[in-house]
Tab-separated table of C-alpha atoms and ligand atoms in Angstrom:
chain	number	residue	atom	x	y	z
O	1254	MET	CA	-55.074	-160.835	14.539
O	1255	ASP	CA	-55.273	-158.765	17.690
O	1256	ILE	CA	-51.721	-157.455	18.277
O	1257	LYS	CA	-50.983	-155.697	21.578
O	1258	PHE	CA	-48.382	-152.917	21.501
O	1259	ILE	CA	-45.974	-152.643	24.452
O	1260	LYS	CA	-44.066	-149.385	24.243
O	1261	ASN	CA	-40.298	-149.280	24.504
O	1262	ASP	CA	-39.171	-146.361	26.699
O	1263	HIS	CA	-35.532	-146.697	25.686
O	1264	LEU	CA	-35.143	-146.325	21.939
O	1265	LYS	CA	-31.671	-147.122	20.606
O	1266	LYS	CA	-29.289	-144.764	18.888
O	1267	LYS	CA	-29.372	-145.717	15.206
O	1268	PRO	CA	-26.146	-147.112	13.699
O	1269	ASP	CA	-24.360	-145.512	10.738
O	1270	PHE	CA	-26.630	-146.564	7.862
O	1271	ASN	CA	-23.679	-146.500	5.443
O	1272	ASN	CA	-21.762	-149.075	7.380
O	1273	LEU	CA	-24.271	-151.690	8.458
O	1274	GLY	CA	-22.920	-154.951	7.068
O	1275	PHE	CA	-25.510	-157.718	7.345
O	1276	GLY	CA	-27.559	-158.688	10.410
O	1277	LYS	CA	-25.484	-156.923	13.054
O	1278	TYR	CA	-27.972	-154.341	14.365
O	1279	PHE	CA	-31.522	-154.870	15.564
O	1280	THR	CA	-34.405	-152.433	15.831
O	1281	ASP	CA	-36.313	-151.300	18.928
O	1282	TYR	CA	-39.195	-153.766	18.743
O	1283	MET	CA	-39.952	-157.399	17.981
O	1284	PHE	CA	-43.148	-159.373	17.348
O	1285	MET	CA	-44.039	-162.443	19.387
O	1286	VAL	CA	-47.031	-164.794	19.516
O	1287	ASP	CA	-47.377	-168.122	21.331
O	1288	TRP	CA	-49.069	-171.233	19.991
O	1289	TYR	CA	-50.367	-174.012	22.255
O	1290	SER	CA	-51.763	-177.304	21.018
O	1291	ASP	CA	-54.967	-176.796	23.038
O	1292	LYS	CA	-55.484	-173.070	22.373
O	1293	GLY	CA	-53.852	-172.239	19.024
O	1294	PHE	CA	-52.222	-168.811	18.615
O	1295	CYS	CA	-52.599	-166.427	21.524
O	1296	ASP	CA	-51.131	-163.305	23.086
O	1297	ALA	CA	-49.746	-161.621	19.931
O	1298	LYS	CA	-47.663	-158.590	20.795
O	1299	ILE	CA	-45.147	-156.094	19.495
O	1300	MET	CA	-42.792	-155.512	22.383
O	1301	PRO	CA	-39.356	-154.035	23.135
O	1302	TYR	CA	-36.569	-155.989	21.403
O	1303	GLY	CA	-34.592	-158.062	23.882
O	1304	PRO	CA	-33.515	-161.483	25.133
O	1305	ILE	CA	-36.086	-164.159	25.911
O	1306	GLU	CA	-35.955	-166.963	28.475
O	1307	PHE	CA	-35.564	-170.627	27.596
O	1308	ASP	CA	-36.032	-173.684	29.763
O	1309	PRO	CA	-32.826	-175.726	29.249
O	1310	ALA	CA	-35.065	-178.592	28.097
O	1311	ALA	CA	-36.853	-176.496	25.450
O	1312	LEU	CA	-37.283	-178.824	22.471
O	1313	VAL	CA	-35.679	-176.516	19.935
O	1314	LEU	CA	-32.386	-176.587	21.831
O	1315	HIS	CA	-32.179	-180.357	21.460
O	1316	TYR	CA	-33.940	-181.371	18.264
O	1317	ALA	CA	-33.767	-178.156	16.219
O	1318	GLN	CA	-37.458	-177.864	15.438
O	1319	GLU	CA	-37.171	-174.382	13.961
O	1320	THR	CA	-38.117	-172.637	10.709
O	1321	PHE	CA	-37.519	-169.131	9.451
O	1322	GLU	CA	-38.013	-166.700	6.603
O	1323	GLY	CA	-36.170	-163.690	5.223
O	1324	LEU	CA	-37.613	-160.687	3.394
O	1325	LYS	CA	-36.886	-156.989	3.169
O	1326	ALA	CA	-38.620	-153.612	3.510
O	1327	TYR	CA	-37.467	-150.800	1.207
O	1328	LYS	CA	-37.908	-147.052	1.387
O	1329	THR	CA	-38.804	-145.417	-1.938
O	1330	SER	CA	-37.489	-142.018	-3.011
O	1331	ASP	CA	-40.858	-140.466	-2.074
O	1332	GLY	CA	-40.750	-142.014	1.411
O	1333	LYS	CA	-43.128	-144.947	0.902
O	1334	VAL	CA	-42.348	-148.274	2.562
O	1335	LEU	CA	-42.573	-151.376	0.369
O	1336	LEU	CA	-42.334	-155.100	1.067
O	1337	PHE	CA	-41.534	-157.491	-1.773
O	1338	ARG	CA	-43.878	-160.454	-2.344
O	1339	PRO	CA	-44.481	-161.126	1.393
O	1340	GLU	CA	-47.243	-163.646	0.570
O	1341	MET	CA	-44.651	-165.843	-1.109
O	1342	ASN	CA	-42.618	-165.934	2.097
O	1343	ALA	CA	-45.825	-166.667	4.023
O	1344	LYS	CA	-46.600	-169.640	1.800
O	1345	ARG	CA	-43.058	-170.988	1.971
O	1346	PHE	CA	-43.193	-170.623	5.768
O	1347	GLN	CA	-46.353	-172.747	5.719
O	1348	SER	CA	-44.687	-175.415	3.621
O	1349	SER	CA	-41.593	-175.441	5.868
O	1350	ASN	CA	-43.785	-175.711	8.973
O	1351	GLU	CA	-45.822	-178.535	7.507
O	1352	ARG	CA	-42.628	-180.546	6.854
O	1353	LEU	CA	-41.247	-179.789	10.340
O	1354	CYS	CA	-44.605	-180.680	11.948
O	1355	MET	CA	-45.153	-177.162	13.236
O	1356	PRO	CA	-48.279	-174.968	13.227
O	1357	LYS	CA	-49.023	-172.947	10.104
O	1358	VAL	CA	-49.465	-169.174	10.266
O	1359	SER	CA	-52.133	-167.888	7.872
O	1360	VAL	CA	-50.862	-165.755	4.984
O	1361	ASP	CA	-52.923	-162.792	6.252
O	1362	ASP	CA	-51.604	-163.033	9.824
O	1363	PHE	CA	-48.014	-163.424	8.621
O	1364	VAL	CA	-48.216	-160.349	6.378
O	1365	GLU	CA	-50.169	-158.309	8.947
O	1366	ALA	CA	-47.636	-158.974	11.731
O	1367	ILE	CA	-44.756	-157.960	9.455
O	1368	ALA	CA	-46.533	-154.848	8.162
O	1369	LYS	CA	-47.396	-153.674	11.721
O	1370	LEU	CA	-43.863	-154.166	12.974
O	1371	VAL	CA	-42.270	-152.518	9.921
O	1372	SER	CA	-44.679	-149.601	10.137
O	1373	ILE	CA	-43.522	-148.941	13.711
O	1374	GLU	CA	-39.877	-149.359	12.710
O	1375	ARG	CA	-39.982	-147.231	9.518
O	1376	GLU	CA	-37.254	-144.908	10.833
O	1377	TRP	CA	-34.934	-147.922	10.770
O	1378	ILE	CA	-35.246	-148.462	7.009
O	1379	PRO	CA	-32.125	-147.194	5.219
O	1380	SER	CA	-32.940	-145.415	1.996
O	1381	THR	CA	-29.750	-145.782	-0.047
O	1382	ARG	CA	-29.707	-148.194	-3.002
O	1383	GLY	CA	-28.519	-151.630	-1.891
O	1384	SER	CA	-29.698	-151.084	1.700
O	1385	SER	CA	-32.939	-152.202	3.299
O	1386	LEU	CA	-34.539	-153.435	6.486
O	1387	TYR	CA	-34.081	-157.211	6.625
O	1388	ILE	CA	-37.051	-158.937	8.272
O	1389	ARG	CA	-36.576	-162.296	9.956
O	1390	PRO	CA	-39.767	-164.198	10.912
O	1391	PHE	CA	-39.049	-167.479	12.727
O	1392	MET	CA	-40.775	-170.162	14.759
O	1393	PHE	CA	-39.364	-172.627	17.276
O	1394	ALA	CA	-40.438	-175.414	19.661
O	1395	TYR	CA	-40.571	-173.978	23.157
O	1396	GLU	CA	-41.992	-176.822	25.253
O	1397	ALA	CA	-39.601	-178.272	27.895
O	1398	LYS	CA	-39.486	-182.010	27.205
O	1399	LEU	CA	-36.841	-184.505	26.099
O	1400	GLY	CA	-38.934	-186.948	24.048
O	1401	VAL	CA	-38.561	-186.585	20.297
O	1402	HIS	CA	-42.077	-185.425	19.391
O	1403	ALA	CA	-43.769	-182.346	18.035
O	1404	SER	CA	-43.930	-179.637	20.670
O	1405	ASN	CA	-47.133	-178.510	22.390
O	1406	HIS	CA	-45.867	-174.944	22.600
O	1407	TYR	CA	-44.192	-172.813	19.903
O	1408	LYS	CA	-43.234	-169.188	19.604
O	1409	PHE	CA	-43.515	-167.318	16.329
O	1410	MET	CA	-41.381	-164.175	16.346
O	1411	ILE	CA	-40.197	-161.452	13.960
O	1412	VAL	CA	-37.090	-159.318	14.335
O	1413	CYS	CA	-35.741	-156.652	11.980
O	1414	SER	CA	-32.216	-155.572	11.092
O	1415	PRO	CA	-31.103	-152.674	8.872
O	1416	VAL	CA	-28.634	-154.090	6.336
O	1417	ASN	CA	-26.311	-153.279	3.481
O	1418	ASN	CA	-24.931	-156.028	1.268
O	1419	TYR	CA	-24.747	-159.622	2.453
O	1420	TYR	CA	-21.279	-160.092	0.948
O	1421	LYS	CA	-18.523	-157.637	1.712
O	1422	GLU	CA	-17.871	-157.670	-2.058
O	1423	GLY	CA	-21.231	-155.916	-2.703
O	1424	LEU	CA	-22.060	-156.420	-6.393
O	1425	LYS	CA	-18.435	-157.391	-7.061
O	1426	PRO	CA	-18.155	-161.058	-8.090
O	1427	VAL	CA	-17.732	-163.602	-5.286
O	1428	LYS	CA	-15.511	-166.672	-5.174
O	1429	ILE	CA	-17.347	-169.968	-4.781
O	1430	TYR	CA	-15.962	-173.359	-3.796
O	1431	VAL	CA	-17.660	-176.457	-5.256
O	1432	GLU	CA	-18.209	-178.900	-2.379
O	1433	ASP	CA	-18.053	-182.478	-3.664
O	1434	SER	CA	-17.930	-184.454	-0.464
O	1435	LEU	CA	-20.192	-182.970	2.228
O	1436	VAL	CA	-23.884	-182.657	1.291
O	1437	ARG	CA	-26.565	-180.187	2.271
O	1438	ALA	CA	-29.798	-182.044	1.535
O	1439	VAL	CA	-31.414	-184.999	-0.190
O	1440	VAL	CA	-34.825	-185.426	-1.813
O	1441	GLY	CA	-37.256	-186.515	0.908
O	1442	GLY	CA	-35.392	-184.524	3.547
O	1443	THR	CA	-35.821	-180.862	4.459
O	1444	GLY	CA	-33.852	-179.215	1.640
O	1445	PHE	CA	-36.905	-177.393	0.277
O	1446	THR	CA	-37.693	-175.844	3.661
O	1447	LYS	CA	-36.102	-172.915	5.398
O	1448	CYS	CA	-35.188	-174.619	8.639
O	1449	GLY	CA	-32.236	-173.873	10.866
O	1450	GLY	CA	-31.035	-177.479	10.594
O	1451	ASN	CA	-30.259	-177.075	6.879
O	1452	TYR	CA	-27.987	-174.166	7.692
O	1453	ALA	CA	-26.375	-175.919	10.671
O	1454	ALA	CA	-25.445	-178.790	8.360
O	1455	SER	CA	-23.833	-176.328	5.937
O	1456	ILE	CA	-21.478	-174.600	8.369
O	1457	LEU	CA	-18.557	-177.029	8.167
O	1458	ALA	CA	-18.317	-176.767	4.380
O	1459	GLN	CA	-18.740	-172.995	4.652
O	1460	ALA	CA	-15.914	-172.764	7.210
O	1461	ASN	CA	-13.650	-174.948	5.032
O	1462	ALA	CA	-14.373	-172.772	1.986
O	1463	GLU	CA	-13.753	-169.551	3.945
O	1464	ALA	CA	-10.424	-170.905	5.189
O	1465	LEU	CA	-9.417	-171.305	1.540
O	1466	GLY	CA	-10.470	-167.737	0.713
O	1467	PHE	CA	-13.889	-168.444	-0.807
O	1468	SER	CA	-17.139	-166.667	0.101
O	1469	GLN	CA	-19.450	-169.655	-0.125
O	1470	VAL	CA	-19.998	-173.221	-1.186
O	1471	LEU	CA	-21.764	-174.532	-4.272
O	1472	TRP	CA	-23.609	-177.696	-3.248
O	1473	LEU	CA	-23.909	-180.716	-5.483
O	1474	ASP	CA	-26.803	-183.165	-5.176
O	1475	GLY	CA	-26.676	-185.468	-2.164
O	1476	VAL	CA	-26.952	-188.772	-4.060
O	1477	ASN	CA	-24.569	-188.590	-7.031
O	1478	HIS	CA	-22.454	-185.605	-5.894
O	1479	LYS	CA	-22.775	-184.554	-9.498
O	1480	TYR	CA	-25.611	-182.120	-10.168
O	1481	VAL	CA	-25.394	-178.470	-9.212
O	1482	GLU	CA	-28.010	-177.534	-6.605
O	1483	GLU	CA	-27.575	-174.217	-4.786
O	1484	VAL	CA	-25.044	-171.966	-3.084
O	1485	GLY	CA	-24.981	-171.488	0.722
O	1486	THR	CA	-27.456	-168.619	0.969
O	1487	MET	CA	-28.734	-168.364	-2.574
O	1488	ASN	CA	-30.060	-170.204	-5.607
O	1489	VAL	CA	-27.705	-170.234	-8.554
O	1490	MET	CA	-28.038	-169.589	-12.295
O	1491	PHE	CA	-25.644	-170.042	-15.225
O	1492	VAL	CA	-25.637	-168.346	-18.623
O	1493	ILE	CA	-24.554	-170.810	-21.304
O	1494	ASP	CA	-24.861	-169.716	-24.942
O	1495	ASN	CA	-27.173	-166.915	-23.795
O	1496	VAL	CA	-29.616	-169.410	-22.200
O	1497	ILE	CA	-30.064	-169.303	-18.421
O	1498	TYR	CA	-29.901	-172.641	-16.586
O	1499	THR	CA	-30.940	-173.282	-13.001
O	1500	SER	CA	-31.722	-176.387	-10.943
O	1501	PRO	CA	-35.357	-177.473	-10.914
O	1502	LEU	CA	-37.325	-177.386	-7.645
O	1503	ASN	CA	-36.757	-181.083	-7.061
O	1504	GLY	CA	-37.421	-181.119	-3.308
O	1505	SER	CA	-33.851	-180.681	-2.145
O	1506	ILE	CA	-33.296	-177.023	-3.050
O	1507	LEU	CA	-34.922	-173.926	-1.592
O	1508	PRO	CA	-37.759	-172.439	-3.674
O	1509	GLY	CA	-36.361	-168.916	-3.562
O	1510	VAL	CA	-38.627	-165.875	-3.879
O	1511	THR	CA	-35.805	-164.092	-5.690
O	1512	ARG	CA	-35.235	-167.161	-7.900
O	1513	ASP	CA	-38.885	-167.101	-8.965
O	1514	SER	CA	-38.809	-163.324	-9.544
O	1515	ILE	CA	-35.634	-163.528	-11.632
O	1516	ILE	CA	-37.015	-166.324	-13.804
O	1517	THR	CA	-40.141	-164.199	-14.396
O	1518	ILE	CA	-38.090	-161.097	-15.266
O	1519	LEU	CA	-35.831	-163.091	-17.626
O	1520	LYS	CA	-38.776	-164.664	-19.458
O	1521	ASP	CA	-40.475	-161.275	-19.682
O	1522	LYS	CA	-37.331	-159.963	-21.376
O	1523	ASP	CA	-37.427	-162.883	-23.831
O	1524	TYR	CA	-34.519	-164.834	-22.392
O	1525	LYS	CA	-34.771	-168.587	-22.515
O	1526	VAL	CA	-34.669	-170.119	-19.035
O	1527	ILE	CA	-34.204	-173.860	-18.573
O	1528	GLU	CA	-34.813	-175.484	-15.191
O	1529	ARG	CA	-32.940	-178.756	-15.394
O	1530	ALA	CA	-30.285	-180.739	-13.572
O	1531	LEU	CA	-26.879	-179.516	-14.755
O	1532	SER	CA	-23.862	-181.614	-13.920
O	1533	ILE	CA	-20.704	-180.007	-12.626
O	1534	ASP	CA	-18.770	-181.692	-15.474
O	1535	GLU	CA	-21.057	-180.132	-18.071
O	1536	LEU	CA	-20.629	-176.774	-16.358
O	1537	ILE	CA	-16.850	-176.987	-16.265
O	1538	GLU	CA	-16.783	-178.170	-19.881
O	1539	ASN	CA	-18.808	-175.092	-20.896
O	1540	ALA	CA	-16.523	-172.868	-18.855
O	1541	LYS	CA	-13.515	-174.308	-20.656
O	1542	ASN	CA	-14.960	-173.917	-24.140
O	1543	GLY	CA	-16.043	-170.355	-23.403
O	1544	LYS	CA	-19.818	-170.941	-23.634
O	1545	LEU	CA	-20.395	-170.271	-19.937
O	1546	THR	CA	-20.342	-166.486	-19.882
O	1547	GLU	CA	-21.970	-165.648	-16.528
O	1548	ALA	CA	-22.873	-167.259	-13.235
O	1549	PHE	CA	-24.775	-165.592	-10.418
O	1550	GLY	CA	-26.634	-166.318	-7.220
O	1551	THR	CA	-30.112	-165.065	-6.344
O	1552	GLY	CA	-31.478	-164.590	-2.833
O	1553	THR	CA	-33.210	-162.123	-0.543
O	1554	ALA	CA	-30.063	-161.401	1.440
O	1555	ALA	CA	-27.683	-161.782	-1.523
O	1556	VAL	CA	-29.998	-160.082	-4.108
O	1557	ILE	CA	-28.021	-160.836	-7.328
O	1558	SER	CA	-24.526	-161.935	-6.578
O	1559	PRO	CA	-22.255	-162.462	-9.584
O	1560	ILE	CA	-19.835	-165.363	-9.307
O	1561	GLY	CA	-16.318	-164.522	-10.428
O	1562	THR	CA	-14.507	-167.725	-9.544
O	1563	LEU	CA	-15.748	-171.268	-9.315
O	1564	LYS	CA	-13.313	-173.817	-7.940
O	1565	TYR	CA	-13.928	-177.495	-8.608
O	1566	LYS	CA	-11.021	-179.885	-8.033
O	1567	ASN	CA	-8.258	-178.309	-10.106
O	1568	ASP	CA	-10.531	-176.241	-12.289
O	1569	VAL	CA	-10.891	-172.562	-11.588
O	1570	PHE	CA	-13.241	-170.523	-13.710
O	1571	PHE	CA	-12.687	-166.796	-13.949
O	1572	ASN	CA	-15.500	-164.699	-15.334
O	1573	ASN	CA	-12.895	-161.976	-15.860
O	1574	ASP	CA	-13.993	-160.910	-12.407
O	1575	ASN	CA	-16.449	-158.527	-14.008
O	1576	VAL	CA	-20.151	-158.149	-13.355
O	1577	GLY	CA	-21.741	-159.694	-16.476
O	1578	PRO	CA	-24.384	-157.749	-18.416
O	1579	ILE	CA	-27.235	-160.113	-17.497
O	1580	SER	CA	-26.329	-160.035	-13.780
O	1581	GLN	CA	-26.187	-156.234	-13.884
O	1582	MET	CA	-29.497	-155.953	-15.753
O	1583	LEU	CA	-31.197	-158.299	-13.276
O	1584	TYR	CA	-29.787	-156.449	-10.269
O	1585	ASP	CA	-30.939	-153.078	-11.641
O	1586	THR	CA	-34.391	-154.389	-12.557
O	1587	LEU	CA	-35.001	-156.205	-9.292
O	1588	ILE	CA	-33.747	-153.414	-7.049
O	1589	GLY	CA	-35.641	-150.920	-9.223
O	1590	ILE	CA	-38.952	-152.730	-8.706
O	1591	GLN	CA	-38.299	-153.320	-4.990
O	1592	ARG	CA	-37.485	-149.645	-4.384
O	1593	GLY	CA	-40.349	-148.336	-6.500
O	1594	ASP	CA	-38.082	-146.808	-9.188
O	1595	ILE	CA	-39.336	-149.165	-11.921
O	1596	ALA	CA	-43.040	-149.822	-12.629
O	1597	ASP	CA	-44.217	-152.893	-10.749
O	1598	LYS	CA	-45.844	-154.648	-13.709
O	1599	PHE	CA	-46.000	-157.988	-11.876
O	1600	ASN	CA	-47.769	-156.525	-8.864
O	1601	TRP	CA	-45.079	-157.715	-6.470
O	1602	THR	CA	-44.778	-154.841	-4.036
O	1603	TYR	CA	-46.913	-154.371	-0.917
O	1604	GLU	CA	-47.115	-150.922	0.593
O	1605	VAL	CA	-46.842	-150.686	4.382
O	1606	LYS	CA	-49.056	-147.839	5.602
H	2220	COI	C1	-32.158	-164.893	2.876
H	2220	COI	O1	-31.703	-164.679	1.747
H	2220	COI	O2	-33.117	-164.265	3.321
H	2220	COI	C2	-31.595	-165.905	3.744
H	2220	COI	O3	-32.322	-166.445	4.505
H	2220	COI	C3	-30.178	-166.147	3.736
H	2220	COI	C4	-29.715	-166.113	5.156
H	2220	COI	C5	-29.493	-167.480	5.659
H	2220	COI	C6	-28.612	-165.184	5.370
């Protein structure tokens, strides 16, 4: 891809890298390319970060035709810049776009655009453990038209944000509320995609949970309201009798890059991992009889997020509010590979030159 570079004459003062939170600061540049139904992709550029104009009738503002991705760049102790499995994000972006009837970006173009932008923004990558540069590629329908149809014009953009932990708790266990009335997705819908609409539909349950003092919601399946699916911004895993259980990729949950990496790491360390539908009753039963020893979420933003409390109806499960040994081992291994401190035996990292 031919990417034009438009220099920014006003570089920002960098924020305090020890106090970034998540997604509050943005770097000096962004990537943008247009796609037209008669011309394909054109006019790719890395340009100064800033607002863009929308026609009030732009399709995305009305019918939410939008998809996105999330990945991170890490700085190693010897100053190298690494991405983690960017081709997996590229492929998931393709599958989201296919479902949302949007143009597909080739894996090579997706990775190249990210690598070029991150290379320019390398000074924005925090180097402390637990921090990184979060990269947000996204595409949206830009044509001004009110009919409900695929757009003839899209923009594919990438912005970057230096981040610390997603949850204010850091690696400390989070409190999760089991949502048994509202639903996030159903098989046949868009649950397996990363589209803005999935997240819009989750905000009410999230707000209700927050009002009750919980960090996020655990979604049950949309048909029976019975089987555990995923947590707001992460996939979820449970350790029962030393076996790790997680929902199968049944079409309504997100195929997480971190989920896949964690399953691979667990199997490599000889843990048994079972991908099967697990009912909330079975889970609570195992919590009560002491067989459920750990629960944790996995996600790019959340990394490994131990769950300390799970509230379902009147049942509250306390994991002693400690970080369990498997959660800690997975966090250390994953972060170690991502930051280049542990040998990358799975060939997951991609060096940005
Ligand atoms: C990610 O983990 O990258 C996500 O996209 C979660 C995000 C919605 C905060």
